[in-house]
XYZ file of C-alpha atoms in Angstrom:
570
model
C 143.643 -0.463 -114.194
C 142.843 3.258 -113.998
C 145.723 5.682 -114.567
C 145.327 9.239 -113.318
C 145.511 12.117 -115.815
C 147.124 15.427 -114.833
C 145.364 17.686 -117.374
C 142.136 15.962 -118.480
C 140.140 19.161 -119.106
C 141.109 20.498 -122.524
C 144.679 19.333 -122.062
C 145.275 22.385 -119.828
C 146.736 22.036 -116.324
C 145.322 25.431 -115.298
C 141.809 24.673 -116.533
C 141.937 21.197 -114.977
C 143.086 22.671 -111.648
C 140.210 25.168 -111.675
C 137.752 22.320 -112.234
C 139.424 20.215 -109.526
C 138.966 23.102 -107.104
C 135.193 23.274 -107.721
C 134.202 20.734 -104.994
C 136.306 22.612 -102.444
C 134.949 25.947 -103.639
C 131.397 24.632 -103.310
C 132.145 23.413 -99.789
C 133.546 26.797 -98.758
C 130.697 28.777 -100.313
C 128.014 26.585 -98.746
C 129.668 26.781 -95.325
C 130.949 30.339 -95.304
C 128.407 32.248 -97.400
C 125.140 30.328 -97.229
C 125.904 28.780 -93.805
C 124.611 25.384 -94.857
C 125.102 22.663 -92.249
C 128.491 21.009 -92.570
C 127.008 17.560 -93.275
C 124.878 18.795 -96.192
C 127.730 20.880 -97.584
C 130.109 17.895 -97.462
C 127.588 15.601 -99.203
C 126.982 18.182 -101.978
C 130.724 18.585 -102.517
C 131.169 14.807 -102.600
C 128.492 14.501 -105.287
C 130.184 17.161 -107.425
C 133.574 15.495 -106.993
C 132.125 12.149 -108.139
C 130.700 13.751 -111.289
C 134.057 15.383 -112.061
C 135.952 12.144 -111.362
C 133.850 10.155 -113.834
C 133.133 12.766 -116.499
C 136.290 14.836 -116.279
C 139.094 12.614 -114.999
C 137.634 9.519 -116.757
C 137.620 7.365 -113.647
C 135.468 4.222 -114.032
C 132.209 4.565 -112.125
C 132.759 1.403 -110.082
C 136.181 2.643 -108.954
C 134.777 6.089 -108.136
C 132.130 4.467 -105.931
C 134.829 2.197 -104.467
C 136.881 5.262 -103.555
C 133.794 6.740 -101.868
C 133.288 3.558 -99.847
C 136.974 3.469 -98.899
C 136.775 7.053 -97.626
C 133.652 6.307 -95.595
C 135.330 3.252 -94.084
C 138.433 5.248 -93.143
C 136.232 7.930 -91.625
C 134.538 5.296 -89.469
C 137.723 3.472 -88.567
C 139.997 4.744 -87.169
C 138.856 8.407 -87.083
C 135.316 8.136 -85.675
C 136.246 5.051 -83.658
C 138.631 7.381 -81.814
C 136.210 10.293 -81.494
C 133.256 8.245 -80.242
C 135.254 6.377 -77.589
C 137.089 9.534 -76.479
C 133.840 11.461 -76.011
C 132.288 8.411 -74.314
C 134.980 8.490 -71.597
C 134.357 12.173 -71.059
C 130.595 11.616 -70.765
C 131.224 8.777 -68.298
C 133.010 11.246 -66.021
C 130.251 13.831 -66.386
C 127.701 11.204 -65.328
C 129.444 10.915 -61.946
C 130.122 13.480 -59.195
C 133.839 13.215 -59.924
C 133.727 15.660 -62.822
C 132.575 18.437 -60.511
C 135.291 17.420 -58.042
C 137.846 17.905 -60.811
C 136.461 21.338 -61.602
C 136.401 22.247 -57.894
C 140.014 21.135 -57.553
C 141.064 23.544 -60.279
C 138.938 26.420 -58.965
C 140.255 25.968 -55.418
C 143.844 26.652 -56.411
C 143.523 30.432 -56.772
C 140.936 33.182 -56.961
C 142.893 35.113 -59.598
C 140.969 35.100 -62.882
C 144.176 35.509 -64.871
C 145.691 32.337 -63.464
C 142.352 30.531 -63.678
C 142.236 31.351 -67.388
C 145.498 29.421 -67.770
C 144.462 26.491 -65.580
C 140.910 26.131 -66.907
C 140.972 27.299 -70.529
C 144.549 26.352 -71.423
C 145.348 23.293 -69.279
C 141.966 21.685 -68.574
C 140.774 22.696 -72.038
C 143.749 20.842 -73.549
C 142.878 17.772 -71.488
C 139.316 17.865 -72.808
C 140.594 18.447 -76.354
C 142.717 15.316 -76.049
C 139.541 13.304 -75.398
C 136.424 15.028 -76.643
C 137.246 17.839 -79.042
C 134.512 19.143 -81.391
C 133.658 22.132 -79.200
C 133.493 20.344 -75.841
C 136.644 22.060 -74.438
C 135.306 25.495 -75.370
C 131.852 24.899 -73.909
C 133.069 23.432 -70.615
C 135.961 25.810 -69.958
C 133.781 28.849 -70.780
C 131.125 27.691 -68.286
C 133.777 27.088 -65.596
C 135.293 30.538 -66.145
C 131.844 32.093 -65.762
C 131.400 30.157 -62.532
C 134.659 31.682 -61.303
C 133.309 35.204 -61.906
C 134.425 36.046 -65.440
C 131.982 37.867 -67.706
C 130.271 35.749 -70.412
C 131.785 37.403 -73.486
C 135.288 37.326 -72.070
C 134.866 33.692 -70.969
C 134.000 32.761 -74.541
C 136.920 34.700 -76.039
C 139.426 33.209 -73.593
C 138.175 29.653 -74.176
C 138.212 29.997 -77.961
C 141.725 31.455 -78.048
C 143.044 28.794 -75.669
C 141.701 26.075 -77.975
C 144.583 26.380 -80.448
C 147.869 24.691 -79.527
C 146.315 21.329 -78.494
C 144.056 20.968 -81.557
C 146.665 19.419 -83.873
C 146.921 16.461 -81.464
C 143.301 16.541 -80.276
C 141.001 13.519 -79.952
C 143.979 11.226 -79.426
C 145.864 12.667 -82.431
C 142.979 12.088 -84.862
C 144.125 14.969 -87.161
C 147.643 13.526 -87.508
C 146.299 10.007 -87.992
C 143.977 11.282 -90.742
C 146.922 13.082 -92.350
C 148.879 9.841 -92.327
C 145.935 8.013 -93.898
C 145.472 10.335 -96.889
C 149.154 11.049 -97.608
C 150.802 7.719 -96.812
C 153.633 9.626 -95.090
C 155.039 8.009 -91.904
C 152.896 8.777 -88.859
C 155.954 9.303 -86.653
C 157.456 11.841 -89.055
C 154.208 13.811 -89.305
C 153.762 13.796 -85.530
C 157.369 14.826 -84.974
C 157.094 17.692 -87.456
C 153.872 19.021 -85.937
C 155.528 18.656 -82.536
C 158.266 20.996 -83.749
C 155.799 23.686 -84.814
C 152.835 23.918 -82.423
C 154.990 24.268 -79.252
C 155.993 27.751 -80.433
C 152.305 28.716 -80.395
C 151.882 27.117 -76.963
C 154.598 29.429 -75.629
C 152.590 32.498 -76.630
C 148.968 31.552 -75.907
C 149.063 31.808 -72.045
C 150.566 35.298 -72.349
C 147.722 36.306 -74.657
C 145.149 34.881 -72.243
C 146.306 36.964 -69.262
C 146.394 40.034 -71.515
C 142.806 39.439 -72.617
C 141.667 39.015 -69.001
C 143.443 42.053 -67.514
C 145.194 44.006 -70.258
C 148.785 45.215 -69.887
C 148.566 45.101 -66.100
C 147.721 41.412 -66.194
C 150.618 40.734 -68.540
C 153.000 42.683 -66.321
C 151.929 40.995 -63.092
C 151.410 37.386 -64.223
C 153.870 36.885 -67.099
C 156.076 34.538 -65.007
C 153.341 31.938 -64.496
C 152.105 32.389 -68.079
C 155.620 31.792 -69.380
C 156.054 28.709 -67.173
C 152.726 27.308 -68.405
C 153.627 27.916 -72.039
C 157.122 26.480 -71.681
C 155.903 23.388 -69.817
C 153.189 22.691 -72.400
C 155.571 23.281 -75.311
C 158.288 21.022 -73.887
C 155.850 18.214 -73.042
C 154.195 18.463 -76.446
C 157.555 18.261 -78.213
C 158.883 15.331 -76.176
C 155.677 13.279 -76.287
C 155.032 13.720 -80.018
C 158.653 13.050 -80.967
C 159.740 10.343 -78.540
C 156.704 8.816 -76.811
C 153.161 8.143 -78.098
C 151.611 10.706 -80.417
C 148.127 9.799 -79.147
C 149.055 10.959 -75.629
C 150.572 14.294 -76.642
C 147.838 16.564 -75.287
C 147.147 14.423 -72.229
C 150.774 14.527 -71.108
C 151.173 18.207 -72.002
C 148.081 19.212 -70.022
C 149.028 17.184 -66.934
C 152.638 18.433 -66.970
C 151.489 22.045 -67.340
C 149.049 21.816 -64.436
C 151.814 20.346 -62.260
C 154.250 23.077 -63.297
C 151.759 25.855 -62.541
C 150.819 24.356 -59.160
C 154.463 24.010 -58.152
C 155.147 27.607 -59.114
C 152.145 28.920 -57.181
C 153.553 27.336 -54.013
C 156.534 29.694 -54.162
C 155.243 32.630 -56.230
C 152.067 34.686 -56.302
C 151.233 37.895 -58.207
C 151.342 41.077 -56.118
C 147.676 41.668 -56.778
C 144.858 39.360 -57.684
C 141.817 39.903 -59.883
C 138.859 38.974 -57.704
C 136.208 36.393 -58.481
C 132.444 36.433 -58.112
C 130.960 39.774 -57.134
C 134.308 41.526 -56.797
C 134.884 41.418 -60.569
C 133.771 44.625 -62.263
C 132.413 44.648 -65.847
C 135.157 45.221 -68.432
C 135.474 45.017 -72.179
C 137.611 42.363 -73.801
C 140.877 44.052 -74.903
C 141.406 44.109 -78.636
C 144.914 43.659 -80.005
C 147.243 46.295 -78.544
C 144.521 47.751 -76.289
C 144.957 49.371 -72.918
C 144.961 48.129 -69.340
C 141.307 48.285 -68.432
C 140.407 45.372 -66.213
C 138.407 44.121 -63.245
C 138.616 45.459 -59.741
C 141.921 44.490 -58.130
C 142.164 43.122 -54.621
C 145.294 42.774 -52.508
C 146.212 39.116 -52.144
C 145.645 37.854 -48.620
C 145.796 34.078 -49.040
C 147.268 31.772 -51.627
C 143.982 29.949 -52.021
C 140.747 31.839 -52.527
C 137.523 30.092 -51.554
C 133.912 30.793 -52.364
C 130.820 29.558 -50.716
C 129.018 26.639 -52.307
C 125.953 26.837 -54.470
C 125.209 27.475 -58.099
C 126.501 30.313 -60.216
C 125.563 31.622 -63.639
C 123.214 29.305 -65.527
C 123.336 26.766 -62.715
C 127.083 26.097 -62.944
C 128.491 24.901 -59.561
C 130.774 27.448 -57.887
C 131.864 25.516 -54.790
C 135.595 26.239 -54.630
C 136.513 24.357 -51.457
C 139.542 22.137 -51.918
C 138.619 18.424 -52.132
C 140.418 15.803 -50.091
C 143.491 14.192 -51.710
C 141.618 10.902 -52.204
C 138.846 12.737 -54.049
C 141.364 14.497 -56.262
C 142.931 11.158 -57.247
C 139.529 9.737 -58.112
C 138.669 12.840 -60.156
C 141.797 12.537 -62.328
C 141.646 8.722 -62.460
C 140.209 8.440 -66.034
C 143.118 10.423 -67.426
C 145.643 8.402 -65.420
C 143.995 5.209 -66.721
C 144.342 6.413 -70.305
C 148.007 7.233 -69.773
C 148.582 3.833 -68.164
C 146.794 1.885 -70.924
C 148.664 3.654 -73.707
C 151.961 3.316 -71.851
C 151.484 -0.443 -71.452
C 150.581 -0.688 -75.145
C 153.960 0.892 -75.992
C 155.997 -1.736 -74.109
C 158.036 -3.390 -76.901
C 156.891 -7.008 -76.522
C 153.228 -5.992 -75.981
C 153.361 -3.606 -78.922
C 154.852 -6.353 -81.096
C 152.206 -8.867 -79.959
C 149.365 -6.441 -80.645
C 150.843 -5.772 -84.072
C 150.940 -9.483 -84.899
C 147.508 -10.589 -83.688
C 145.636 -7.296 -83.982
C 146.659 -5.939 -87.355
C 145.406 -6.752 -90.851
C 146.648 -5.180 -94.107
C 144.515 -5.449 -97.228
C 143.891 -3.793 -100.585
C 140.492 -2.157 -100.983
C 138.391 -4.351 -103.311
C 137.994 -3.071 -106.859
C 140.500 -0.223 -106.644
C 143.308 -0.608 -109.210
C 144.873 2.812 -109.629
C 148.177 4.193 -110.877
C 149.327 7.807 -110.720
C 150.209 9.773 -113.844
C 153.737 8.324 -113.780
C 152.464 4.738 -113.719
C 153.200 4.052 -110.038
C 150.632 2.275 -107.814
C 148.721 4.652 -105.529
C 149.361 3.779 -101.871
C 145.978 5.030 -100.633
C 144.259 1.919 -101.989
C 145.825 -0.209 -99.226
C 144.548 -0.257 -95.661
C 146.120 -1.337 -92.391
C 143.436 -2.244 -89.882
C 144.829 -2.216 -86.336
C 141.738 -3.508 -84.588
C 143.460 -4.276 -81.248
C 146.219 -1.696 -80.935
C 144.294 1.184 -82.518
C 143.789 4.335 -80.488
C 140.010 3.867 -80.455
C 140.255 0.317 -79.088
C 142.682 1.374 -76.352
C 140.256 4.156 -75.447
C 137.456 1.600 -75.269
C 139.521 -0.465 -72.805
C 140.204 2.716 -70.805
C 136.478 3.478 -70.694
C 135.675 -0.013 -69.420
C 138.284 0.386 -66.663
C 136.821 3.790 -65.804
C 133.372 2.203 -65.498
C 134.787 -0.412 -63.125
C 136.552 2.208 -60.993
C 133.512 4.492 -60.798
C 131.163 1.487 -60.368
C 129.090 2.458 -63.364
C 126.753 -0.380 -64.267
C 127.115 -1.925 -67.752
C 123.562 -0.910 -68.661
C 124.288 2.722 -67.780
C 127.596 2.591 -69.669
C 125.837 1.269 -72.774
C 123.149 3.930 -72.473
C 125.803 6.654 -72.302
C 127.534 5.102 -75.323
C 124.302 5.214 -77.329
C 123.787 8.826 -76.275
C 127.327 9.622 -77.386
C 126.743 8.135 -80.830
C 123.420 9.988 -81.095
C 125.090 13.252 -80.108
C 127.726 12.758 -82.808
C 125.323 11.618 -85.520
C 125.778 14.711 -87.695
C 129.490 14.748 -86.951
C 129.612 11.138 -88.165
C 127.867 12.113 -91.399
C 130.165 15.115 -91.867
C 133.414 13.253 -91.191
C 132.536 10.276 -93.413
C 131.401 12.578 -96.232
C 134.547 14.703 -95.983
C 136.776 11.600 -95.954
C 134.861 10.192 -98.937
C 135.347 13.518 -100.754
C 139.046 13.402 -99.911
C 139.478 9.841 -101.206
C 137.573 10.533 -104.432
C 139.660 13.653 -105.108
C 142.913 11.873 -104.229
C 142.291 8.616 -106.128
C 140.754 10.205 -109.213
C 143.729 12.546 -109.595
C 141.937 15.829 -108.829
C 144.173 16.497 -105.814
C 147.302 15.696 -107.827
C 146.227 18.159 -110.518
C 145.754 20.856 -107.875
C 149.113 20.015 -106.341
C 150.966 20.314 -109.649
C 149.239 23.630 -110.372
C 150.158 25.038 -106.950
C 153.717 23.819 -107.444
C 154.077 26.509 -110.097
C 154.364 28.971 -107.193
C 157.814 27.505 -106.504
C 159.367 28.349 -103.138
C 156.489 30.758 -102.435
C 154.347 27.696 -101.758
C 155.912 27.584 -98.277
C 153.888 30.755 -97.582
C 150.712 29.424 -99.203
C 150.701 26.089 -97.366
C 149.847 27.455 -93.866
C 147.134 29.691 -95.302
C 145.481 26.710 -97.012
C 145.366 24.812 -93.711
C 144.000 27.878 -91.887
C 141.198 28.320 -94.421
C 140.356 24.609 -94.234
C 139.896 24.576 -90.453
C 138.127 27.946 -90.337
C 135.518 26.711 -92.813
C 135.122 23.050 -91.795
C 135.661 23.589 -88.056
C 137.881 20.505 -87.888
C 141.632 20.022 -88.224
C 140.886 16.377 -89.063
C 138.612 17.365 -91.959
C 141.091 19.960 -93.222
C 143.915 17.415 -93.202
C 141.730 14.934 -95.054
C 140.894 17.504 -97.720
C 144.260 19.156 -98.234
C 146.888 16.777 -96.842
C 147.591 14.971 -100.109
C 147.522 18.210 -102.104
C 150.094 19.757 -99.763
C 152.374 16.721 -100.073
C 152.075 16.649 -103.881
C 152.792 20.354 -104.271
C 155.777 20.043 -101.920
C 157.291 17.250 -103.985
C 156.946 19.284 -107.171
C 158.584 22.374 -105.633
C 161.435 20.508 -103.981
C 160.099 21.086 -100.468
C 159.655 18.435 -97.800
C 156.262 16.678 -98.110
C 156.356 15.979 -94.362
C 156.925 19.670 -93.604
C 154.128 20.926 -95.832
C 151.626 18.234 -94.829
C 152.279 18.837 -91.128
C 152.039 22.590 -91.712
C 148.485 22.103 -92.948
C 147.630 20.786 -89.485
C 149.797 23.092 -87.352
C 148.793 26.324 -89.078
C 145.228 25.151 -89.495
C 144.538 25.232 -85.766
C 144.702 29.057 -85.819
C 141.470 28.976 -87.771
C 139.703 26.857 -85.144
C 138.703 29.883 -83.066
C 136.954 31.433 -86.102
C 135.024 28.382 -87.304
C 131.256 28.803 -87.289
C 130.822 25.601 -85.290
C 133.142 26.699 -82.479
C 131.720 30.223 -82.377
C 128.197 28.805 -82.081
C 129.243 26.408 -79.309
C 130.920 29.221 -77.367
C 127.952 31.565 -77.756
C 125.515 28.915 -76.533
C 127.756 27.898 -73.629
C 127.836 31.410 -72.146
C 124.202 32.212 -72.886
C 124.867 34.803 -75.607
C 122.864 33.419 -78.508
C 123.648 35.234 -81.740
C 126.982 36.623 -80.503
C 128.995 34.750 -83.140
C 129.692 37.944 -85.094
C 130.949 39.743 -81.992
C 133.229 36.856 -81.080
C 134.522 36.702 -84.651
C 135.499 40.389 -84.547
C 137.190 39.949 -81.162
C 139.249 36.988 -82.375
C 140.104 37.688 -86.030
C 143.145 39.792 -85.110
C 144.559 37.173 -82.761
C 143.955 34.406 -85.294
C 145.720 36.236 -88.129
C 148.561 37.309 -85.853
C 149.271 33.736 -84.743
C 148.951 32.554 -88.352
C 151.578 35.091 -89.433
C 153.971 33.883 -86.718
C 153.694 30.195 -87.578
C 153.902 30.982 -91.311
C 157.265 32.658 -90.725
C 158.430 29.613 -88.730
C 157.301 27.192 -91.449
C 158.978 29.250 -94.164
C 162.246 29.260 -92.206
C 161.928 25.488 -91.751
C 161.786 25.207 -95.543
C 165.111 27.068 -95.858
C 168.657 26.083 -94.816
C 168.243 28.270 -91.743
C 165.887 25.820 -89.960
C 165.646 22.799 -92.264
C 167.488 20.768 -89.605
C 164.153 20.696 -87.741
C 162.481 18.605 -90.469
C 162.545 14.816 -89.771
């Protein structure tokens, strides 16, 4: 039996905490200063953490290696099992003509770039985030905005800023599931708490998007539809995460928001519309609190603008003719299938059956660990839901999508192999980060950090969101940030008398504000719009928005830690 030690380095909690922070510091320096690839940085940090665990925290070598293996296993299943199958479904749709039909459906609704920024970057981007994540929503929505006539730099800024509110529940709630795995806190409580924080950001983001596209004039003319979009997304996100299935949060929110915007556009249109294609004049992206400079404005003549077919910038299709209703249904079919599969899986007797025959709980071999108080550490036990897991349900959804689209099994397998190959470095990064997290958690390094941070007392409620923001900005992944800091946040919360659920969920909710500044996302956006090397420019355009949103959610989280709003904590 290995018992964790709080202050193994010189008997000093402060000195021990500084040593425990070294693997994280190395990760941040390699990523942020030397710009080492995330996979290599994660492996180097894992190696340092192993040395500290054995030499500093006196963890037996076999148990340290066992913790590494346990982290790798958890990274593969359920986290990567979700990501691979989610991206596979997306790539199945791209391999058919129906993906372009879906894009054409969205583009045919209006020729106003301000409204298109909401529909494409905010709504469709959230739908892609729910499945693919890892930069796919930014790349695709930026290309579609360019096809609609928006300038490259502005397309990238809009897409990056829109990729905030859905991230906490992206990839079928992979960040929340990872948070549950490393903290042992109830999944429903974590999902509910995040669902009572991120909706406030969702309310604001559409308003920011129309301001970025057309300055103060855009905000003045299109605030009603932006407010409807934000309110619809926020309400759907809250209801789904709290009362339905956490895995479907972004899917439901995106679909509900699109429906709300379409219904509103049937009865309301802005007085003027920002033209698409050649009618859009070059403009600069407004910085925070900038003026009203914007594209050429055209008087609205029809509710639905149409462009001729053909290819736009970088070969992106720009055919905006409205598809037939049957085509629209086929285009959205994969997402309807996912909703149907997950809904059926939530039917009480089916859910109970899947839990009985498709769930195995076991202790990881060779791990016998107690915390500093002599209590068994929960992270050594695993619950393997091989049938009812999110990744398995996504696999079933992909098979049904193949049948509907008449994709041959050989082609489906080829696309699956391509998906795994595309994610190969992501797989290395995620497994290494999860292994690092498990070694730090099980050796006691995270607990030492948590106790040291607890010395900040109630001020920790301000520090918690910042920690999550830094984690996502540097790793580029809310899942990775939760894996690294989730347990530390929960431990520090317990020591300061705060809610572990609140602080752990805050790591995820506040962390998403750093997504737009992560090197990975900036690189994806720059490549998608054909502006190689524009990462620095995008960073400067977005840093103000990122910090502003972080300040807002930090205030909310602090109030939730006080009697004023503590009724919001599950």
